[in-house]
XYZ file of N, CA and C in Angstrom:
450
model
N 8.094 -14.901 -22.488
C 6.989 -14.750 -21.524
C 7.400 -13.671 -20.936
N 6.429 -13.171 -19.836
C 6.850 -12.181 -19.202
C 6.226 -12.616 -17.565
N 7.094 -12.321 -16.686
C 7.031 -12.145 -14.996
C 5.773 -12.409 -14.689
N 4.680 -13.274 -13.946
C 3.842 -13.066 -13.054
C 3.773 -11.855 -11.976
N 2.661 -11.370 -12.024
C 2.429 -10.173 -10.686
C 2.837 -10.472 -9.524
N 3.591 -9.211 -9.261
C 3.883 -10.089 -8.204
C 3.672 -9.032 -7.131
N 3.299 -9.085 -5.470
C 3.292 -8.188 -4.525
C 4.086 -8.110 -3.444
N 4.654 -7.451 -2.609
C 5.396 -7.507 -1.243
C 4.687 -6.445 -0.580
N 4.813 -6.723 1.033
C 4.902 -5.833 1.940
C 5.626 -5.653 3.349
N 5.601 -4.604 3.646
C 6.525 -4.398 4.749
C 6.385 -5.180 6.078
N 7.379 -6.049 5.748
C 7.470 -7.024 7.141
C 6.512 -6.686 8.148
N 6.854 -5.633 9.181
C 6.219 -5.334 10.202
C 4.843 -4.382 10.150
N 4.453 -4.717 9.132
C 3.160 -3.804 9.065
C 2.129 -3.625 10.039
N 1.330 -4.431 10.649
C 0.739 -4.568 11.816
C 1.275 -4.479 13.151
N 2.612 -4.404 13.282
C 3.535 -4.158 14.578
C 3.266 -2.689 14.790
N 4.364 -2.364 13.357
C 3.910 -0.618 13.838
C 3.309 0.101 13.294
N 1.841 -0.563 12.396
C 0.827 0.013 11.576
C 0.828 1.092 10.864
N 2.060 1.399 10.815
C 2.643 2.008 9.228
C 3.286 1.354 8.101
N 3.603 0.650 6.933
C 4.302 0.319 5.968
C 3.846 0.383 4.740
N 4.368 -0.438 3.826
C 4.379 -0.516 2.217
C 3.998 -1.426 2.043
N 2.980 -1.215 0.674
C 2.789 -2.729 -0.032
C 3.059 -2.280 -1.366
N 3.842 -2.849 -2.247
C 4.168 -2.498 -3.484
C 3.552 -3.863 -4.399
N 2.819 -3.493 -5.584
C 2.171 -4.644 -6.363
C 2.830 -4.236 -7.698
N 3.698 -5.164 -8.109
C 4.535 -4.861 -10.047
C 3.650 -6.117 -10.932
N 3.435 -5.396 -12.157
C 3.150 -6.062 -13.124
C 3.946 -6.043 -14.100
N 4.446 -7.152 -14.346
C 5.262 -6.983 -15.602
C 4.474 -7.170 -17.022
N 5.246 -6.122 -17.885
C 4.425 -5.888 -18.960
C 5.338 -6.674 -20.681
N 6.126 -7.289 -20.271
C 6.976 -8.075 -21.429
C 7.637 -6.769 -22.040
N 8.794 -7.117 -22.833
C 9.485 -5.754 -23.348
C 10.852 -5.492 -22.325
N 10.502 -5.803 -21.128
C 11.606 -5.404 -20.043
C 10.618 -4.264 -19.468
N 9.541 -4.085 -19.715
C 8.757 -3.244 -18.829
C 7.525 -3.644 -17.760
N 7.991 -2.741 -16.558
C 6.662 -3.149 -15.425
C 6.027 -1.803 -15.002
N 5.186 -1.948 -14.374
C 4.196 -0.997 -13.456
C 3.697 -1.264 -12.473
N 3.894 -0.430 -11.468
C 3.962 -0.616 -9.463
C 2.986 0.331 -9.961
N 2.443 -0.161 -8.671
C 1.440 0.864 -7.578
C 2.168 0.260 -6.253
N 1.948 1.703 -5.676
C 2.887 1.933 -4.500
C 2.253 2.530 -3.352
N 1.980 1.449 -2.168
C 0.803 1.824 -0.938
C 1.642 2.253 0.297
N 1.635 3.446 0.820
C 1.958 3.566 2.101
C 0.637 3.127 2.923
N 0.490 2.152 3.456
C -0.997 2.164 4.516
C -0.278 2.238 5.586
N -1.383 2.871 6.286
C -1.336 2.842 7.703
C -2.630 2.159 8.441
N -2.267 1.127 9.024
C -4.034 0.173 9.278
C -4.243 0.213 10.710
N -3.849 1.260 11.293
C -4.476 1.972 12.879
C -5.063 2.882 12.070
N -5.267 3.769 11.391
C -5.987 4.739 10.881
C -6.619 5.311 9.670
N -5.779 5.759 9.218
C -5.680 6.564 7.599
C -5.804 5.875 6.485
N -5.147 4.273 6.459
C -5.777 4.001 5.549
C -4.387 3.861 4.099
N -4.636 4.569 3.001
C -3.667 4.938 2.029
C -3.352 6.289 2.658
N -2.389 6.273 3.448
C -1.731 7.231 3.411
C -0.759 8.469 2.063
N -0.184 7.645 1.425
C 0.095 7.869 0.725
C 0.035 6.696 -0.950
N 0.241 7.343 -1.675
C 0.162 6.124 -2.925
C 0.729 6.925 -4.145
N 1.468 6.101 -4.640
C 1.433 6.458 -6.136
C 2.274 5.193 -7.553
N 2.278 5.727 -8.651
C 1.653 4.337 -9.762
C 3.133 5.093 -10.580
N 3.612 4.160 -10.395
C 5.142 4.223 -11.106
C 4.924 3.158 -12.707
N 5.860 3.353 -13.699
C 6.702 2.937 -14.639
C 8.014 2.611 -14.508
N 8.755 1.516 -15.606
C 9.768 1.644 -15.221
C 10.506 0.252 -15.627
N 12.223 0.043 -16.319
C 12.069 -1.089 -16.783
C 12.068 -2.496 -16.116
N 12.259 -3.202 -15.992
C 12.436 -4.139 -15.496
C 13.377 -4.454 -14.730
N 14.599 -3.777 -15.015
C 15.996 -3.938 -14.458
C 15.854 -3.065 -13.429
N 15.686 -1.612 -14.141
C 15.497 -0.386 -12.935
C 14.495 -0.998 -11.999
N 13.662 -1.662 -11.841
C 12.576 -2.428 -10.657
C 13.500 -2.977 -10.122
N 14.136 -4.109 -10.517
C 15.263 -5.497 -9.921
C 15.850 -5.049 -9.196
N 17.049 -3.559 -9.897
C 18.328 -3.406 -9.432
C 18.120 -2.355 -8.110
N 17.237 -1.510 -8.105
C 16.990 -0.462 -7.014
C 15.659 0.027 -6.375
N 14.717 -0.132 -7.695
C 13.424 1.082 -6.980
C 12.862 0.024 -5.738
N 12.809 -1.513 -6.022
C 11.917 -2.338 -4.908
C 12.982 -1.824 -3.957
N 14.019 -2.265 -3.792
C 15.018 -2.040 -2.558
C 14.887 -0.720 -2.382
N 14.542 0.176 -2.977
C 14.214 1.522 -2.188
C 13.247 2.217 -1.379
N 12.020 1.291 -1.906
C 10.747 1.527 -1.387
C 10.842 0.514 -0.009
N 11.297 -0.482 -0.458
C 10.853 -1.973 0.708
C 12.078 -2.771 0.704
N 13.530 -2.437 1.712
C 14.531 -3.188 1.628
C 14.594 -4.244 1.483
N 15.072 -5.647 1.129
C 14.973 -7.140 1.203
C 14.955 -7.683 2.714
N 15.227 -6.739 3.666
C 15.253 -7.228 5.166
C 14.228 -6.867 5.775
N 13.102 -5.919 4.909
C 12.108 -5.416 6.159
C 10.662 -5.860 4.704
N 11.062 -6.764 4.247
C 9.960 -7.140 2.972
C 9.795 -8.458 3.124
N 8.306 -8.649 2.872
C 7.824 -10.242 2.559
C 7.129 -10.179 1.077
N 7.428 -11.639 0.736
C 6.067 -11.613 -0.421
C 4.546 -12.386 0.167
N 4.333 -11.652 -0.528
C 2.258 -11.907 -0.771
C 1.727 -12.060 -1.775
N 0.780 -12.843 -1.864
C 0.356 -13.075 -3.367
C -0.486 -11.888 -3.405
N -0.600 -11.487 -4.788
C -1.428 -10.354 -5.088
C -2.747 -10.429 -5.038
N -3.753 -11.214 -5.137
C -5.205 -11.003 -4.096
C -5.040 -10.842 -2.817
N -4.146 -11.031 -2.073
C -3.972 -11.097 -0.516
C -3.952 -9.478 -0.722
N -2.460 -8.825 -1.357
C -1.891 -7.728 -1.569
C -3.668 -6.768 -1.562
N -4.422 -7.302 -2.530
C -4.892 -6.292 -2.770
C -6.330 -6.157 -1.973
N -6.405 -7.475 -1.090
C -7.330 -7.507 -0.109
C -6.494 -6.575 1.048
N -5.855 -6.141 1.365
C -5.059 -5.750 2.253
C -4.978 -4.155 1.864
N -4.782 -3.815 0.887
C -4.958 -2.693 0.408
C -6.629 -1.841 0.756
N -7.328 -2.509 -0.020
C -8.730 -2.245 -0.178
C -9.604 -2.194 1.319
N -9.098 -3.476 1.940
C -9.306 -3.222 3.718
C -9.051 -1.861 4.360
N -8.175 -1.635 4.029
C -7.022 -0.253 4.597
C -8.001 0.242 4.679
N -8.501 0.712 3.439
C -8.911 1.956 2.607
C -10.281 2.186 3.242
N -11.321 1.066 3.493
C -12.645 1.340 3.830
C -12.594 1.696 5.206
N -11.773 0.504 6.099
C -11.878 1.230 7.551
C -11.442 2.443 7.913
N -10.567 2.826 6.929
C -10.334 4.509 7.180
C -11.547 5.778 6.519
N -12.406 4.875 5.588
C -13.325 5.476 4.605
C -14.473 5.485 5.582
N -14.637 4.844 6.341
C -15.896 4.351 7.722
C -15.773 5.068 9.029
N -14.168 5.801 9.135
C -13.996 6.806 9.702
C -14.182 8.175 9.420
N -14.479 8.212 8.271
C -14.590 9.668 7.639
C -13.273 9.770 7.050
N -12.039 8.970 6.872
C -11.365 9.716 6.325
C -10.698 9.104 4.659
N -10.528 10.046 3.684
C -10.074 9.529 2.521
C -8.858 9.088 2.160
N -8.634 8.296 0.700
C -7.451 7.728 0.825
C -6.781 8.941 0.088
N -5.598 8.804 0.123
C -4.772 9.581 -0.357
C -5.055 10.126 -1.964
N -4.695 10.856 -2.513
C -5.667 11.699 -3.891
C -4.645 10.954 -5.207
N -3.738 9.986 -5.171
C -3.151 9.606 -6.276
C -3.772 8.165 -6.031
N -4.451 7.585 -4.892
C -4.670 5.697 -4.486
C -5.379 5.394 -5.913
N -6.255 5.974 -6.917
C -6.902 6.103 -7.962
C -6.117 5.211 -8.760
N -4.698 6.032 -9.466
C -4.179 5.858 -10.173
C -3.208 5.017 -10.107
N -2.770 4.919 -8.645
C -1.971 3.699 -8.146
C -2.682 1.964 -8.278
N -4.116 2.753 -8.284
C -4.389 0.944 -8.231
C -5.066 0.707 -9.481
N -4.672 1.270 -10.587
C -4.195 0.589 -11.893
C -3.691 -0.866 -12.170
N -2.619 -1.006 -11.382
C -2.018 -2.366 -11.003
C -2.983 -3.861 -10.471
N -4.041 -2.893 -10.165
C -4.827 -4.076 -9.480
C -5.919 -4.602 -9.949
N -5.997 -4.265 -11.486
C -6.863 -4.510 -12.211
C -6.707 -6.053 -12.737
N -7.681 -6.873 -12.481
C -7.445 -8.119 -13.024
C -7.421 -9.018 -11.931
N -6.475 -8.583 -10.608
C -6.459 -9.204 -9.324
C -8.292 -9.135 -8.293
N -8.787 -10.264 -8.489
C -9.387 -10.397 -7.846
C -9.289 -11.074 -5.831
N -9.717 -9.949 -5.397
C -9.375 -10.371 -3.616
C -9.854 -11.494 -2.781
N -11.225 -11.421 -3.637
C -11.771 -12.574 -3.504
C -11.066 -13.914 -3.429
N -9.652 -14.205 -3.967
C -9.431 -15.479 -4.221
C -8.343 -15.505 -3.190
N -8.421 -14.529 -2.346
C -7.863 -14.413 -0.735
C -8.504 -15.404 0.323
N -7.976 -15.771 1.392
C -8.776 -16.354 2.616
C -8.148 -15.498 3.339
N -7.129 -14.526 3.650
C -6.607 -14.078 4.595
C -7.239 -13.161 5.339
N -7.331 -12.916 6.362
C -8.057 -11.685 7.466
C -7.321 -10.562 7.874
N -7.674 -9.748 8.016
C -6.985 -8.473 8.559
C -7.975 -7.936 9.823
N -6.877 -7.493 11.009
C -7.662 -6.693 11.868
C -7.090 -5.549 12.010
N -7.929 -3.939 11.049
C -7.791 -3.057 11.574
C -7.910 -2.224 12.483
N -7.314 -0.815 13.032
C -6.737 -0.349 14.260
C -5.778 -0.847 14.861
N -5.952 -0.064 16.075
C -5.034 -0.820 17.005
C -6.072 -1.014 18.500
N -5.894 -2.166 18.350
C -7.042 -3.117 19.395
C -8.596 -2.814 18.871
N -8.495 -2.980 17.731
C -10.140 -2.372 17.595
C -10.625 -1.028 17.333
N -9.713 -0.350 17.836
C -10.275 0.727 17.666
C -9.259 2.016 16.902
N -9.758 3.108 16.019
C -8.187 3.853 15.380
C -7.666 4.677 15.996
N -6.583 4.496 15.683
C -5.249 5.506 16.486
C -4.723 6.051 15.932
N -4.730 7.581 15.644
C -3.921 8.353 14.931
C -2.580 8.785 15.317
N -1.245 8.467 14.606
C -0.439 9.243 15.180
C 0.247 9.717 14.052
N 0.775 11.584 14.649
C 1.089 12.458 13.389
C 2.352 12.138 13.293
N 2.400 12.265 11.510
C 3.757 12.110 11.494
C 4.563 13.394 10.697
N 5.342 13.569 10.313
C 6.739 14.564 10.352
C 5.689 15.554 9.767
N 5.155 15.105 7.828
C 4.405 15.620 7.188
C 3.111 15.700 6.941
N 2.399 15.365 7.921
C 0.830 15.571 8.184
C 0.446 16.849 8.547
N -0.358 17.520 7.681
C -1.090 18.628 8.334
C -1.858 18.864 9.290
N -1.568 20.291 10.051
C -2.426 19.989 10.930
C -3.811 20.083 11.006
N -4.573 20.223 9.876
C -5.919 19.609 9.633
C -6.124 18.498 9.410
N -5.269 17.689 9.349
C -4.986 16.095 9.232
C -5.109 15.511 10.571
N -4.514 16.074 11.257
C -4.107 16.452 12.726
C -5.078 16.351 13.706
N -6.115 17.923 13.410
C -7.380 17.449 14.101
C -8.532 17.215 13.809
N -8.427 16.272 12.474
C -9.503 15.523 11.795
C -9.628 14.494 12.570
N -8.387 13.834 12.595
C -8.047 12.485 13.155
C -7.854 11.800 14.632
N -7.472 13.381 15.490
C -7.142 13.017 16.861
C -8.321 13.168 17.368
N -9.555 13.624 16.555
C -11.091 13.326 17.226
C -11.233 11.806 17.177
N -9.974 10.807 16.613
C -11.204 9.675 16.584
C -9.861 8.736 17.835
N -9.032 9.302 18.508
C -8.627 8.870 19.486
C -9.086 9.057 20.702
């Protein structure tokens, strides 16, 4: 029997405005797949995303810890993880910002997870308004587009 799908979130996501959500699906035979989403819950939604496949052993021994160290993560039920991810993306899209180009590929692991099974609620933005903070790798074009929101 394979492990149930699991999800984790950066413990301080809503305090800092940016962090990760990892959703891992275990396929049996020692294999797993994960969708990793860097969320900016204050403005950009899915700022970065990727999909990966690895052995369960590799995931347990270092992949998860490299993305979300144990001291900075907390478990999240998969329906709530999907609701959080989709909510952040919808918030950003409402202000004219598209998710990362690899978002759709990373969403592969969300198939069969129903966000309606979660009763969690989330408040996006900073005090209800988009707040863009330029990161070190953000392009000048994104900076110009996003600063119009502040």
